[in-house]
Amino acid sequence: MVGVLVRFSRWGRVRWVRAVLAGLYVVTLAAAVPRGAGGHGREGSWSSEEARRFWGPTRMEQSAGTDGDDAGGAAPPAAQRITGSARHFDGVPSVGVLFSVGEDMRDHHCTASVVHSPKGNLIITAGHCSVGSDAAFVPGYRTGSDRQPYGVWAVDRAFVDPRRSDTGEGSDLDFAFATLRPDGRGRQVERVTGANRLVRTPGYVNRVTVIGYPDADDDPADQAIRCTTMTSRLDDRRQLRMRCDGYVSGTSGSPWLTHFDERTKTGDLVGVLGGLNGGGPDGDESAQISYSPVNDDEIFALYMDAINGREPQRA
């Protein structure tokens, strides 16, 4: 990459290269690390109904170019089976992509998922994904479709721990929540998609199913992937580590689920793809090894901030 080996988080590598070549640094949702605390409010009338309309057929004609139905081949294996390599599949209702209004609609930059909350309006992703204004969540995303199966949901407000960083202890806090606006019928997202359960990480060794959406530039199929594998501890960090090939740019924020139920398509969320260096090592193994902060008191403190609409304050 421009003569320098740089491992950006799994959402920003392609945009960084484009910005360098253009000689510009544009502060957008997909290219900026959040400054300070989360809780980015949005003034104005941006709504889930507007997000749905913005997705219209013209946008999708421009963003089409690959047929997701042709990608992935055979049906994926059962979720409880160790695979060792990600497989394309049709996705699940509670997991989707984040995109920024005004960008190419295939250029989604992170993965997010719905977690259960009292209001039913909460998603979780990686802290470095910079969820800000004019952002939307598309659960069960389908490439080339002019109508998304579970709608397009406008982000209302995001919550990030102000101590989060890409390295050191701050990388153990690389998670974020965002509240979504209701759709045009007044429904909250959880009513439409269902939700995963946010639980404490029981330990460093877990069997997890990880579902994410790679960036279309790195994976032209532009389709959901899944992998079931075992986790271990990342040395010197309060983070999980997994080995499974295929988790490239765009998969930051992917939920790590235990007890995944093939019938309900939900599970217990014990982590999200992120952490040190944005979620994995530098170098040749960057697409094969991924990290996740553990769910401990810190993530539940941020969860309480999100469901109560409080600005995160930390000493």
PDB file of C-alpha atoms in Angstrom:
ATOM      1  CA  MET A   1       0.000   0.000   0.000  1.00  0.00           C
ATOM      2  CA  VAL A   2       1.863   3.064  -1.314  1.00  0.00           C
ATOM      3  CA  GLY A   3       5.114   1.361  -0.416  1.00  0.00           C
ATOM      4  CA  VAL A   4       4.298   1.041   3.266  1.00  0.00           C
ATOM      5  CA  LEU A   5       2.862  -1.963   5.051  1.00  0.00           C
ATOM      6  CA  VAL A   6      -0.059  -0.534   6.985  1.00  0.00           C
ATOM      7  CA  ARG A   7      -2.805  -2.627   8.543  1.00  0.00           C
ATOM      8  CA  PHE A   8      -5.896  -0.507   8.786  1.00  0.00           C
ATOM      9  CA  SER A   9      -8.960  -1.736  10.614  1.00  0.00           C
ATOM     10  CA  ARG A  10     -11.163  -3.961   8.544  1.00  0.00           C
ATOM     11  CA  TRP A  11     -13.260  -1.076   7.355  1.00  0.00           C
ATOM     12  CA  GLY A  12     -10.960   1.653   6.076  1.00  0.00           C
ATOM     13  CA  ARG A  13      -8.102   0.293   3.961  1.00  0.00           C
ATOM     14  CA  VAL A  14      -9.660   0.876   0.538  1.00  0.00           C
ATOM     15  CA  ARG A  15     -10.894   4.385   1.400  1.00  0.00           C
ATOM     16  CA  TRP A  16      -7.513   5.343   2.784  1.00  0.00           C
ATOM     17  CA  VAL A  17      -5.800   4.388  -0.451  1.00  0.00           C
ATOM     18  CA  ARG A  18      -8.341   6.333  -2.490  1.00  0.00           C
ATOM     19  CA  ALA A  19      -7.927   9.404  -0.292  1.00  0.00           C
ATOM     20  CA  VAL A  20      -4.132   9.306  -0.570  1.00  0.00           C
ATOM     21  CA  LEU A  21      -4.254   8.995  -4.339  1.00  0.00           C
ATOM     22  CA  ALA A  22      -6.678  11.885  -4.551  1.00  0.00           C
ATOM     23  CA  GLY A  23      -4.578  14.009  -2.221  1.00  0.00           C
ATOM     24  CA  LEU A  24      -7.572  14.580   0.025  1.00  0.00           C
ATOM     25  CA  TYR A  25      -8.528  13.723   3.543  1.00  0.00           C
ATOM     26  CA  VAL A  26     -12.285  13.704   3.792  1.00  0.00           C
ATOM     27  CA  VAL A  27     -13.734  13.226   7.241  1.00  0.00           C
ATOM     28  CA  THR A  28     -16.574  10.793   6.662  1.00  0.00           C
ATOM     29  CA  LEU A  29     -18.173   8.034   8.651  1.00  0.00           C
ATOM     30  CA  ALA A  30     -16.084   5.452   6.838  1.00  0.00           C
ATOM     31  CA  ALA A  31     -12.743   7.203   7.190  1.00  0.00           C
ATOM     32  CA  ALA A  32     -12.642   8.947  10.552  1.00  0.00           C
ATOM     33  CA  VAL A  33     -11.934   7.612  13.998  1.00  0.00           C
ATOM     34  CA  PRO A  34     -14.418   9.103  16.499  1.00  0.00           C
ATOM     35  CA  ARG A  35     -13.021  11.985  18.525  1.00  0.00           C
ATOM     36  CA  GLY A  36     -13.442  11.609  22.234  1.00  0.00           C
ATOM     37  CA  ALA A  37     -16.564  10.048  23.633  1.00  0.00           C
ATOM     38  CA  GLY A  38     -19.392   8.547  21.679  1.00  0.00           C
ATOM     39  CA  GLY A  39     -22.958   9.782  21.808  1.00  0.00           C
ATOM     40  CA  HIS A  40     -22.825  11.527  18.448  1.00  0.00           C
ATOM     41  CA  GLY A  41     -26.252  13.128  18.068  1.00  0.00           C
ATOM     42  CA  ARG A  42     -27.869  14.025  14.761  1.00  0.00           C
ATOM     43  CA  GLU A  43     -29.876  17.174  14.216  1.00  0.00           C
ATOM     44  CA  GLY A  44     -32.444  17.317  11.464  1.00  0.00           C
ATOM     45  CA  SER A  45     -35.058  15.005  10.027  1.00  0.00           C
ATOM     46  CA  TRP A  46     -32.983  12.009   8.953  1.00  0.00           C
ATOM     47  CA  SER A  47     -35.308   9.054   9.503  1.00  0.00           C
ATOM     48  CA  SER A  48     -35.504   5.356   8.695  1.00  0.00           C
ATOM     49  CA  GLU A  49     -38.160   6.138   6.107  1.00  0.00           C
ATOM     50  CA  GLU A  50     -35.791   8.589   4.408  1.00  0.00           C
ATOM     51  CA  ALA A  51     -33.031   5.980   4.568  1.00  0.00           C
ATOM     52  CA  ARG A  52     -35.330   3.438   2.901  1.00  0.00           C
ATOM     53  CA  ARG A  53     -36.267   5.901   0.141  1.00  0.00           C
ATOM     54  CA  PHE A  54     -32.631   6.861  -0.384  1.00  0.00           C
ATOM     55  CA  TRP A  55     -31.892   3.214  -1.115  1.00  0.00           C
ATOM     56  CA  GLY A  56     -34.184   3.401  -4.183  1.00  0.00           C
ATOM     57  CA  PRO A  57     -33.844   1.444  -7.440  1.00  0.00           C
ATOM     58  CA  THR A  58     -31.571   4.030  -9.113  1.00  0.00           C
ATOM     59  CA  ARG A  59     -28.998   3.688  -6.363  1.00  0.00           C
ATOM     60  CA  MET A  60     -29.121  -0.067  -6.530  1.00  0.00           C
ATOM     61  CA  GLU A  61     -28.760  -0.126 -10.318  1.00  0.00           C
ATOM     62  CA  GLN A  62     -25.553   1.861  -9.836  1.00  0.00           C
ATOM     63  CA  SER A  63     -24.314  -0.385  -7.054  1.00  0.00           C
ATOM     64  CA  ALA A  64     -25.159  -3.691  -8.741  1.00  0.00           C
ATOM     65  CA  GLY A  65     -22.584  -5.510 -10.786  1.00  0.00           C
ATOM     66  CA  THR A  66     -22.281  -8.862  -9.093  1.00  0.00           C
ATOM     67  CA  ASP A  67     -25.016 -11.375  -8.528  1.00  0.00           C
ATOM     68  CA  GLY A  68     -24.945 -12.468  -4.902  1.00  0.00           C
ATOM     69  CA  ASP A  69     -27.021 -15.531  -5.747  1.00  0.00           C
ATOM     70  CA  ASP A  70     -24.179 -16.893  -7.871  1.00  0.00           C
ATOM     71  CA  ALA A  71     -21.596 -16.492  -5.130  1.00  0.00           C
ATOM     72  CA  GLY A  72     -20.851 -19.006  -2.485  1.00  0.00           C
ATOM     73  CA  GLY A  73     -21.838 -22.178  -4.306  1.00  0.00           C
ATOM     74  CA  ALA A  74     -23.188 -24.905  -2.064  1.00  0.00           C
ATOM     75  CA  ALA A  75     -25.225 -24.280   1.057  1.00  0.00           C
ATOM     76  CA  PRO A  76     -23.183 -23.444   4.171  1.00  0.00           C
ATOM     77  CA  PRO A  77     -22.457 -26.069   6.796  1.00  0.00           C
ATOM     78  CA  ALA A  78     -24.322 -26.201  10.075  1.00  0.00           C
ATOM     79  CA  ALA A  79     -23.405 -23.370  12.437  1.00  0.00           C
ATOM     80  CA  GLN A  80     -22.157 -25.712  15.155  1.00  0.00           C
ATOM     81  CA  ARG A  81     -19.633 -27.387  12.861  1.00  0.00           C
ATOM     82  CA  ILE A  82     -16.035 -26.180  12.919  1.00  0.00           C
ATOM     83  CA  THR A  83     -15.226 -24.906   9.429  1.00  0.00           C
ATOM     84  CA  GLY A  84     -11.876 -23.129   9.664  1.00  0.00           C
ATOM     85  CA  SER A  85     -12.691 -20.938   6.666  1.00  0.00           C
ATOM     86  CA  ALA A  86     -15.509 -18.491   6.061  1.00  0.00           C
ATOM     87  CA  ARG A  87     -18.287 -19.512   3.666  1.00  0.00           C
ATOM     88  CA  HIS A  88     -20.710 -17.286   1.799  1.00  0.00           C
ATOM     89  CA  PHE A  89     -24.365 -17.656   2.730  1.00  0.00           C
ATOM     90  CA  ASP A  90     -27.636 -15.710   2.622  1.00  0.00           C
ATOM     91  CA  GLY A  91     -27.142 -13.996   5.969  1.00  0.00           C
ATOM     92  CA  VAL A  92     -29.401 -13.693   9.007  1.00  0.00           C
ATOM     93  CA  PRO A  93     -31.959 -10.995   9.869  1.00  0.00           C
ATOM     94  CA  SER A  94     -30.134  -9.573  12.910  1.00  0.00           C
ATOM     95  CA  VAL A  95     -26.758  -8.960  11.200  1.00  0.00           C
ATOM     96  CA  GLY A  96     -26.137  -6.390   8.478  1.00  0.00           C
ATOM     97  CA  VAL A  97     -23.990  -3.610   7.083  1.00  0.00           C
ATOM     98  CA  LEU A  98     -23.373   0.017   7.959  1.00  0.00           C
ATOM     99  CA  PHE A  99     -23.166   2.572   5.187  1.00  0.00           C
ATOM    100  CA  SER A 100     -22.852   6.324   4.948  1.00  0.00           C
ATOM    101  CA  VAL A 101     -25.351   8.306   2.894  1.00  0.00           C
ATOM    102  CA  GLY A 102     -23.740   9.764  -0.205  1.00  0.00           C
ATOM    103  CA  GLU A 103     -21.339   6.872  -0.758  1.00  0.00           C
ATOM    104  CA  ASP A 104     -21.587   4.071  -3.288  1.00  0.00           C
ATOM    105  CA  MET A 105     -24.218   1.832  -1.757  1.00  0.00           C
ATOM    106  CA  ARG A 106     -22.026  -1.231  -2.278  1.00  0.00           C
ATOM    107  CA  ASP A 107     -19.280   0.507  -0.320  1.00  0.00           C
ATOM    108  CA  HIS A 108     -20.487  -0.528   3.127  1.00  0.00           C
ATOM    109  CA  HIS A 109     -17.726  -0.121   5.656  1.00  0.00           C
ATOM    110  CA  CYS A 110     -18.534  -2.215   8.746  1.00  0.00           C
ATOM    111  CA  THR A 111     -20.752  -4.980  10.072  1.00  0.00           C
ATOM    112  CA  ALA A 112     -23.240  -4.499  12.926  1.00  0.00           C
ATOM    113  CA  SER A 113     -25.887  -6.602  14.645  1.00  0.00           C
ATOM    114  CA  VAL A 114     -29.046  -6.094  16.665  1.00  0.00           C
ATOM    115  CA  VAL A 115     -28.797  -6.779  20.406  1.00  0.00           C
ATOM    116  CA  HIS A 116     -31.743  -7.059  22.729  1.00  0.00           C
ATOM    117  CA  SER A 117     -32.637  -3.839  24.558  1.00  0.00           C
ATOM    118  CA  PRO A 118     -35.664  -2.466  26.404  1.00  0.00           C
ATOM    119  CA  LYS A 119     -36.704  -0.264  23.461  1.00  0.00           C
ATOM    120  CA  GLY A 120     -35.659  -2.752  20.789  1.00  0.00           C
ATOM    121  CA  ASN A 121     -33.649  -0.137  18.878  1.00  0.00           C
ATOM    122  CA  LEU A 122     -30.010  -1.034  19.607  1.00  0.00           C
ATOM    123  CA  ILE A 123     -27.154  -2.342  17.441  1.00  0.00           C
ATOM    124  CA  ILE A 124     -23.551  -3.171  18.326  1.00  0.00           C
ATOM    125  CA  THR A 125     -20.407  -2.844  16.224  1.00  0.00           C
ATOM    126  CA  ALA A 126     -16.698  -2.096  16.670  1.00  0.00           C
ATOM    127  CA  GLY A 127     -15.704   1.195  18.275  1.00  0.00           C
ATOM    128  CA  HIS A 128     -13.392   2.122  15.419  1.00  0.00           C
ATOM    129  CA  CYS A 129     -16.254   1.935  12.903  1.00  0.00           C
ATOM    130  CA  SER A 130     -17.066   5.601  13.577  1.00  0.00           C
ATOM    131  CA  VAL A 131     -20.849   5.436  13.436  1.00  0.00           C
ATOM    132  CA  GLY A 132     -21.928   9.032  12.964  1.00  0.00           C
ATOM    133  CA  SER A 133     -24.551  11.222  11.334  1.00  0.00           C
ATOM    134  CA  ASP A 134     -26.180  10.254   8.042  1.00  0.00           C
ATOM    135  CA  ALA A 135     -25.465   6.582   8.686  1.00  0.00           C
ATOM    136  CA  ALA A 136     -27.814   3.657   8.202  1.00  0.00           C
ATOM    137  CA  PHE A 137     -27.973  -0.015   9.112  1.00  0.00           C
ATOM    138  CA  VAL A 138     -29.147  -2.589   6.555  1.00  0.00           C
ATOM    139  CA  PRO A 139     -29.908  -5.932   8.244  1.00  0.00           C
ATOM    140  CA  GLY A 140     -29.762  -9.053   6.083  1.00  0.00           C
ATOM    141  CA  TYR A 141     -28.202  -6.990   3.284  1.00  0.00           C
ATOM    142  CA  ARG A 142     -28.700  -8.244  -0.285  1.00  0.00           C
ATOM    143  CA  THR A 143     -26.413  -6.933  -3.002  1.00  0.00           C
ATOM    144  CA  GLY A 144     -28.123  -5.665  -6.142  1.00  0.00           C
ATOM    145  CA  SER A 145     -31.567  -5.579  -4.554  1.00  0.00           C
ATOM    146  CA  ASP A 146     -33.771  -2.516  -4.866  1.00  0.00           C
ATOM    147  CA  ARG A 147     -35.656  -3.532  -1.742  1.00  0.00           C
ATOM    148  CA  GLN A 148     -33.809  -4.800   1.284  1.00  0.00           C
ATOM    149  CA  PRO A 149     -35.597  -7.691   3.062  1.00  0.00           C
ATOM    150  CA  TYR A 150     -35.622  -6.126   6.543  1.00  0.00           C
ATOM    151  CA  GLY A 151     -35.528  -2.462   5.640  1.00  0.00           C
ATOM    152  CA  VAL A 152     -33.000   0.338   5.973  1.00  0.00           C
ATOM    153  CA  TRP A 153     -32.689   1.903   9.420  1.00  0.00           C
ATOM    154  CA  ALA A 154     -31.345   5.385  10.146  1.00  0.00           C
ATOM    155  CA  VAL A 155     -28.811   5.678  12.954  1.00  0.00           C
ATOM    156  CA  ASP A 156     -29.956   8.096  15.631  1.00  0.00           C
ATOM    157  CA  ARG A 157     -27.032   8.213  18.063  1.00  0.00           C
ATOM    158  CA  ALA A 158     -23.796   6.310  18.665  1.00  0.00           C
ATOM    159  CA  PHE A 159     -22.004   5.480  21.920  1.00  0.00           C
ATOM    160  CA  VAL A 160     -18.244   4.797  22.137  1.00  0.00           C
ATOM    161  CA  ASP A 161     -16.028   4.545  25.209  1.00  0.00           C
ATOM    162  CA  PRO A 162     -13.857   7.723  25.178  1.00  0.00           C
ATOM    163  CA  ARG A 163     -10.785   5.672  26.201  1.00  0.00           C
ATOM    164  CA  ARG A 164     -10.908   3.458  23.123  1.00  0.00           C
ATOM    165  CA  SER A 165      -7.747   3.251  21.032  1.00  0.00           C
ATOM    166  CA  ASP A 166      -6.240   1.016  18.356  1.00  0.00           C
ATOM    167  CA  THR A 167      -3.386  -0.172  20.591  1.00  0.00           C
ATOM    168  CA  GLY A 168      -2.672  -0.821  24.263  1.00  0.00           C
ATOM    169  CA  GLU A 169      -5.360  -1.100  26.921  1.00  0.00           C
ATOM    170  CA  GLY A 170      -7.692   1.123  24.922  1.00  0.00           C
ATOM    171  CA  SER A 171      -7.991  -1.586  22.282  1.00  0.00           C
ATOM    172  CA  ASP A 172      -9.796  -3.733  24.886  1.00  0.00           C
ATOM    173  CA  LEU A 173     -12.636  -1.176  24.596  1.00  0.00           C
ATOM    174  CA  ASP A 174     -13.146  -1.383  20.838  1.00  0.00           C
ATOM    175  CA  PHE A 175     -16.919  -1.796  20.843  1.00  0.00           C
ATOM    176  CA  ALA A 176     -19.771   0.622  20.217  1.00  0.00           C
ATOM    177  CA  PHE A 177     -23.544   0.802  20.360  1.00  0.00           C
ATOM    178  CA  ALA A 178     -25.936   2.838  18.275  1.00  0.00           C
ATOM    179  CA  THR A 179     -29.637   3.510  18.575  1.00  0.00           C
ATOM    180  CA  LEU A 180     -31.801   3.413  15.447  1.00  0.00           C
ATOM    181  CA  ARG A 181     -34.833   5.463  14.513  1.00  0.00           C
ATOM    182  CA  PRO A 182     -38.116   3.577  14.016  1.00  0.00           C
ATOM    183  CA  ASP A 183     -39.300   2.796  10.499  1.00  0.00           C
ATOM    184  CA  GLY A 184     -42.174   4.508   8.712  1.00  0.00           C
ATOM    185  CA  ARG A 185     -44.679   2.266  10.508  1.00  0.00           C
ATOM    186  CA  GLY A 186     -43.302   3.171  13.923  1.00  0.00           C
ATOM    187  CA  ARG A 187     -41.670  -0.218  14.482  1.00  0.00           C
ATOM    188  CA  GLN A 188     -38.317  -0.690  16.179  1.00  0.00           C
ATOM    189  CA  VAL A 189     -35.698  -2.813  14.451  1.00  0.00           C
ATOM    190  CA  GLU A 190     -35.754  -5.673  16.965  1.00  0.00           C
ATOM    191  CA  ARG A 191     -39.413  -6.305  16.219  1.00  0.00           C
ATOM    192  CA  VAL A 192     -38.511  -6.880  12.566  1.00  0.00           C
ATOM    193  CA  THR A 193     -35.205  -8.750  12.823  1.00  0.00           C
ATOM    194  CA  GLY A 194     -35.091 -10.326  16.251  1.00  0.00           C
ATOM    195  CA  ALA A 195     -31.984  -9.808  18.354  1.00  0.00           C
ATOM    196  CA  ASN A 196     -28.966 -11.507  19.827  1.00  0.00           C
ATOM    197  CA  ARG A 197     -28.408 -11.529  23.581  1.00  0.00           C
ATOM    198  CA  LEU A 198     -25.514  -9.508  24.971  1.00  0.00           C
ATOM    199  CA  VAL A 199     -23.823 -11.733  27.563  1.00  0.00           C
ATOM    200  CA  ARG A 200     -20.554 -11.797  29.455  1.00  0.00           C
ATOM    201  CA  THR A 201     -17.762 -13.652  27.727  1.00  0.00           C
ATOM    202  CA  PRO A 202     -17.585 -16.901  29.727  1.00  0.00           C
ATOM    203  CA  GLY A 203     -13.863 -17.417  29.137  1.00  0.00           C
ATOM    204  CA  TYR A 204     -11.209 -17.266  26.467  1.00  0.00           C
ATOM    205  CA  VAL A 205     -12.003 -20.664  24.958  1.00  0.00           C
ATOM    206  CA  ASN A 206     -15.368 -20.696  23.185  1.00  0.00           C
ATOM    207  CA  ARG A 207     -16.979 -22.199  20.124  1.00  0.00           C
ATOM    208  CA  VAL A 208     -18.261 -19.185  18.181  1.00  0.00           C
ATOM    209  CA  THR A 209     -20.120 -18.532  14.960  1.00  0.00           C
ATOM    210  CA  VAL A 210     -18.926 -15.264  13.422  1.00  0.00           C
ATOM    211  CA  ILE A 211     -21.087 -13.571  10.782  1.00  0.00           C
ATOM    212  CA  GLY A 212     -19.904 -10.574   8.774  1.00  0.00           C
ATOM    213  CA  TYR A 213     -19.957  -8.686   5.494  1.00  0.00           C
ATOM    214  CA  PRO A 214     -16.643  -8.176   3.694  1.00  0.00           C
ATOM    215  CA  ASP A 215     -16.159  -5.010   1.658  1.00  0.00           C
ATOM    216  CA  ALA A 216     -17.133  -5.568  -1.988  1.00  0.00           C
ATOM    217  CA  ASP A 217     -13.706  -4.367  -3.127  1.00  0.00           C
ATOM    218  CA  ASP A 218     -12.027  -7.192  -1.203  1.00  0.00           C
ATOM    219  CA  ASP A 219     -14.738  -9.801  -1.788  1.00  0.00           C
ATOM    220  CA  PRO A 220     -16.639  -9.194  -5.067  1.00  0.00           C
ATOM    221  CA  ALA A 221     -19.411 -11.607  -4.033  1.00  0.00           C
ATOM    222  CA  ASP A 222     -20.608  -8.811  -1.702  1.00  0.00           C
ATOM    223  CA  GLN A 223     -22.400 -11.369   0.430  1.00  0.00           C
ATOM    224  CA  ALA A 224     -22.495 -12.400   4.086  1.00  0.00           C
ATOM    225  CA  ILE A 225     -19.912 -14.880   5.363  1.00  0.00           C
ATOM    226  CA  ARG A 226     -19.916 -17.149   8.377  1.00  0.00           C
ATOM    227  CA  CYS A 227     -17.416 -19.314  10.165  1.00  0.00           C
ATOM    228  CA  THR A 228     -17.624 -21.491  13.256  1.00  0.00           C
ATOM    229  CA  THR A 229     -14.357 -21.917  15.097  1.00  0.00           C
ATOM    230  CA  MET A 230     -12.728 -22.049  18.518  1.00  0.00           C
ATOM    231  CA  THR A 231     -11.323 -19.016  20.283  1.00  0.00           C
ATOM    232  CA  SER A 232      -8.257 -18.551  22.456  1.00  0.00           C
ATOM    233  CA  ARG A 233      -6.706 -15.611  24.314  1.00  0.00           C
ATOM    234  CA  LEU A 234      -4.722 -12.885  22.597  1.00  0.00           C
ATOM    235  CA  ASP A 235      -1.486 -12.597  24.558  1.00  0.00           C
ATOM    236  CA  ASP A 236      -1.293  -9.645  26.969  1.00  0.00           C
ATOM    237  CA  ARG A 237      -4.779  -8.393  26.114  1.00  0.00           C
ATOM    238  CA  ARG A 238      -8.306  -8.919  27.387  1.00  0.00           C
ATOM    239  CA  GLN A 239      -9.288 -10.101  23.937  1.00  0.00           C
ATOM    240  CA  LEU A 240     -10.360 -13.249  22.150  1.00  0.00           C
ATOM    241  CA  ARG A 241      -8.481 -14.562  19.153  1.00  0.00           C
ATOM    242  CA  MET A 242      -9.776 -16.786  16.361  1.00  0.00           C
ATOM    243  CA  ARG A 243      -8.310 -18.265  13.208  1.00  0.00           C
ATOM    244  CA  CYS A 244     -10.644 -18.335  10.215  1.00  0.00           C
ATOM    245  CA  ASP A 245      -9.814 -17.166   6.714  1.00  0.00           C
ATOM    246  CA  GLY A 246     -11.897 -14.513   4.944  1.00  0.00           C
ATOM    247  CA  TYR A 247     -12.428 -11.729   7.486  1.00  0.00           C
ATOM    248  CA  VAL A 248     -11.133  -8.785   5.483  1.00  0.00           C
ATOM    249  CA  SER A 249     -12.123  -5.098   5.315  1.00  0.00           C
ATOM    250  CA  GLY A 250     -15.797  -4.598   6.123  1.00  0.00           C
ATOM    251  CA  THR A 251     -16.040  -7.343   8.745  1.00  0.00           C
ATOM    252  CA  SER A 252     -15.163  -5.123  11.705  1.00  0.00           C
ATOM    253  CA  GLY A 253     -18.062  -5.293  14.133  1.00  0.00           C
ATOM    254  CA  SER A 254     -19.053  -8.840  13.148  1.00  0.00           C
ATOM    255  CA  PRO A 255     -20.798 -10.554  16.091  1.00  0.00           C
ATOM    256  CA  TRP A 256     -19.130 -13.547  17.765  1.00  0.00           C
ATOM    257  CA  LEU A 257     -22.038 -15.773  18.795  1.00  0.00           C
ATOM    258  CA  THR A 258     -22.202 -18.795  21.065  1.00  0.00           C
ATOM    259  CA  HIS A 259     -25.205 -21.128  21.235  1.00  0.00           C
ATOM    260  CA  PHE A 260     -26.212 -20.040  17.747  1.00  0.00           C
ATOM    261  CA  ASP A 261     -29.696 -21.355  16.985  1.00  0.00           C
ATOM    262  CA  GLU A 262     -30.305 -22.265  13.329  1.00  0.00           C
ATOM    263  CA  ARG A 263     -34.044 -21.960  13.850  1.00  0.00           C
ATOM    264  CA  THR A 264     -34.131 -18.446  15.340  1.00  0.00           C
ATOM    265  CA  LYS A 265     -30.892 -17.336  13.612  1.00  0.00           C
ATOM    266  CA  THR A 266     -29.744 -15.746  16.880  1.00  0.00           C
ATOM    267  CA  GLY A 267     -27.314 -16.527  19.682  1.00  0.00           C
ATOM    268  CA  ASP A 268     -25.441 -15.183  22.683  1.00  0.00           C
ATOM    269  CA  LEU A 269     -23.127 -12.351  21.661  1.00  0.00           C
ATOM    270  CA  VAL A 270     -19.789 -12.758  23.467  1.00  0.00           C
ATOM    271  CA  GLY A 271     -17.744 -10.358  21.310  1.00  0.00           C
ATOM    272  CA  VAL A 272     -17.461  -8.270  18.150  1.00  0.00           C
ATOM    273  CA  LEU A 273     -14.627  -8.309  15.634  1.00  0.00           C
ATOM    274  CA  GLY A 274     -12.290  -5.516  16.669  1.00  0.00           C
ATOM    275  CA  GLY A 275      -9.633  -4.789  19.239  1.00  0.00           C
ATOM    276  CA  LEU A 276      -5.885  -4.534  18.733  1.00  0.00           C
ATOM    277  CA  ASN A 277      -4.966  -2.912  15.388  1.00  0.00           C
ATOM    278  CA  GLY A 278      -8.654  -2.772  14.516  1.00  0.00           C
ATOM    279  CA  GLY A 279      -9.208  -6.493  14.905  1.00  0.00           C
ATOM    280  CA  GLY A 280      -6.220  -8.523  13.774  1.00  0.00           C
ATOM    281  CA  PRO A 281      -2.473  -8.740  13.146  1.00  0.00           C
ATOM    282  CA  ASP A 282      -0.470  -6.936  10.497  1.00  0.00           C
ATOM    283  CA  GLY A 283       1.023  -8.822   7.575  1.00  0.00           C
ATOM    284  CA  ASP A 284       0.143 -11.961   5.693  1.00  0.00           C
ATOM    285  CA  GLU A 285      -2.135 -13.370   8.415  1.00  0.00           C
ATOM    286  CA  SER A 286      -4.357 -10.292   8.662  1.00  0.00           C
ATOM    287  CA  ALA A 287      -7.270 -12.030   6.871  1.00  0.00           C
ATOM    288  CA  GLN A 288      -6.856 -15.337   8.725  1.00  0.00           C
ATOM    289  CA  ILE A 289      -6.652 -14.183  12.358  1.00  0.00           C
ATOM    290  CA  SER A 290      -9.164 -11.902  14.054  1.00  0.00           C
ATOM    291  CA  TYR A 291      -9.602 -10.428  17.522  1.00  0.00           C
ATOM    292  CA  SER A 292     -12.478  -9.363  19.766  1.00  0.00           C
ATOM    293  CA  PRO A 293     -12.570  -7.570  23.114  1.00  0.00           C
ATOM    294  CA  VAL A 294     -14.176  -9.634  25.867  1.00  0.00           C
ATOM    295  CA  ASN A 295     -17.558  -8.613  27.232  1.00  0.00           C
ATOM    296  CA  ASP A 296     -16.896  -7.487  30.789  1.00  0.00           C
ATOM    297  CA  ASP A 297     -18.099  -4.675  33.072  1.00  0.00           C
ATOM    298  CA  GLU A 298     -16.923  -2.042  30.598  1.00  0.00           C
ATOM    299  CA  ILE A 299     -19.182  -3.108  27.740  1.00  0.00           C
ATOM    300  CA  PHE A 300     -22.180  -3.368  30.054  1.00  0.00           C
ATOM    301  CA  ALA A 301     -21.491   0.141  31.377  1.00  0.00           C
ATOM    302  CA  LEU A 302     -21.559   1.390  27.785  1.00  0.00           C
ATOM    303  CA  TYR A 303     -24.716  -0.639  27.120  1.00  0.00           C
ATOM    304  CA  MET A 304     -26.389   1.157  30.056  1.00  0.00           C
ATOM    305  CA  ASP A 305     -25.288   4.515  28.640  1.00  0.00           C
ATOM    306  CA  ALA A 306     -26.805   3.594  25.288  1.00  0.00           C
ATOM    307  CA  ILE A 307     -30.171   2.391  26.537  1.00  0.00           C
ATOM    308  CA  ASN A 308     -30.462   5.451  28.780  1.00  0.00           C
ATOM    309  CA  GLY A 309     -29.240   7.925  26.156  1.00  0.00           C
ATOM    310  CA  ARG A 310     -26.326   9.145  28.281  1.00  0.00           C
ATOM    311  CA  GLU A 311     -23.067  10.608  27.046  1.00  0.00           C
ATOM    312  CA  PRO A 312     -20.333   8.115  28.064  1.00  0.00           C
ATOM    313  CA  GLN A 313     -18.171   9.623  30.815  1.00  0.00           C
ATOM    314  CA  ARG A 314     -15.103   7.787  32.059  1.00  0.00           C
ATOM    315  CA  ALA A 315     -12.399   8.769  34.530  1.00  0.00           C
TER     316      ALA A 315
END
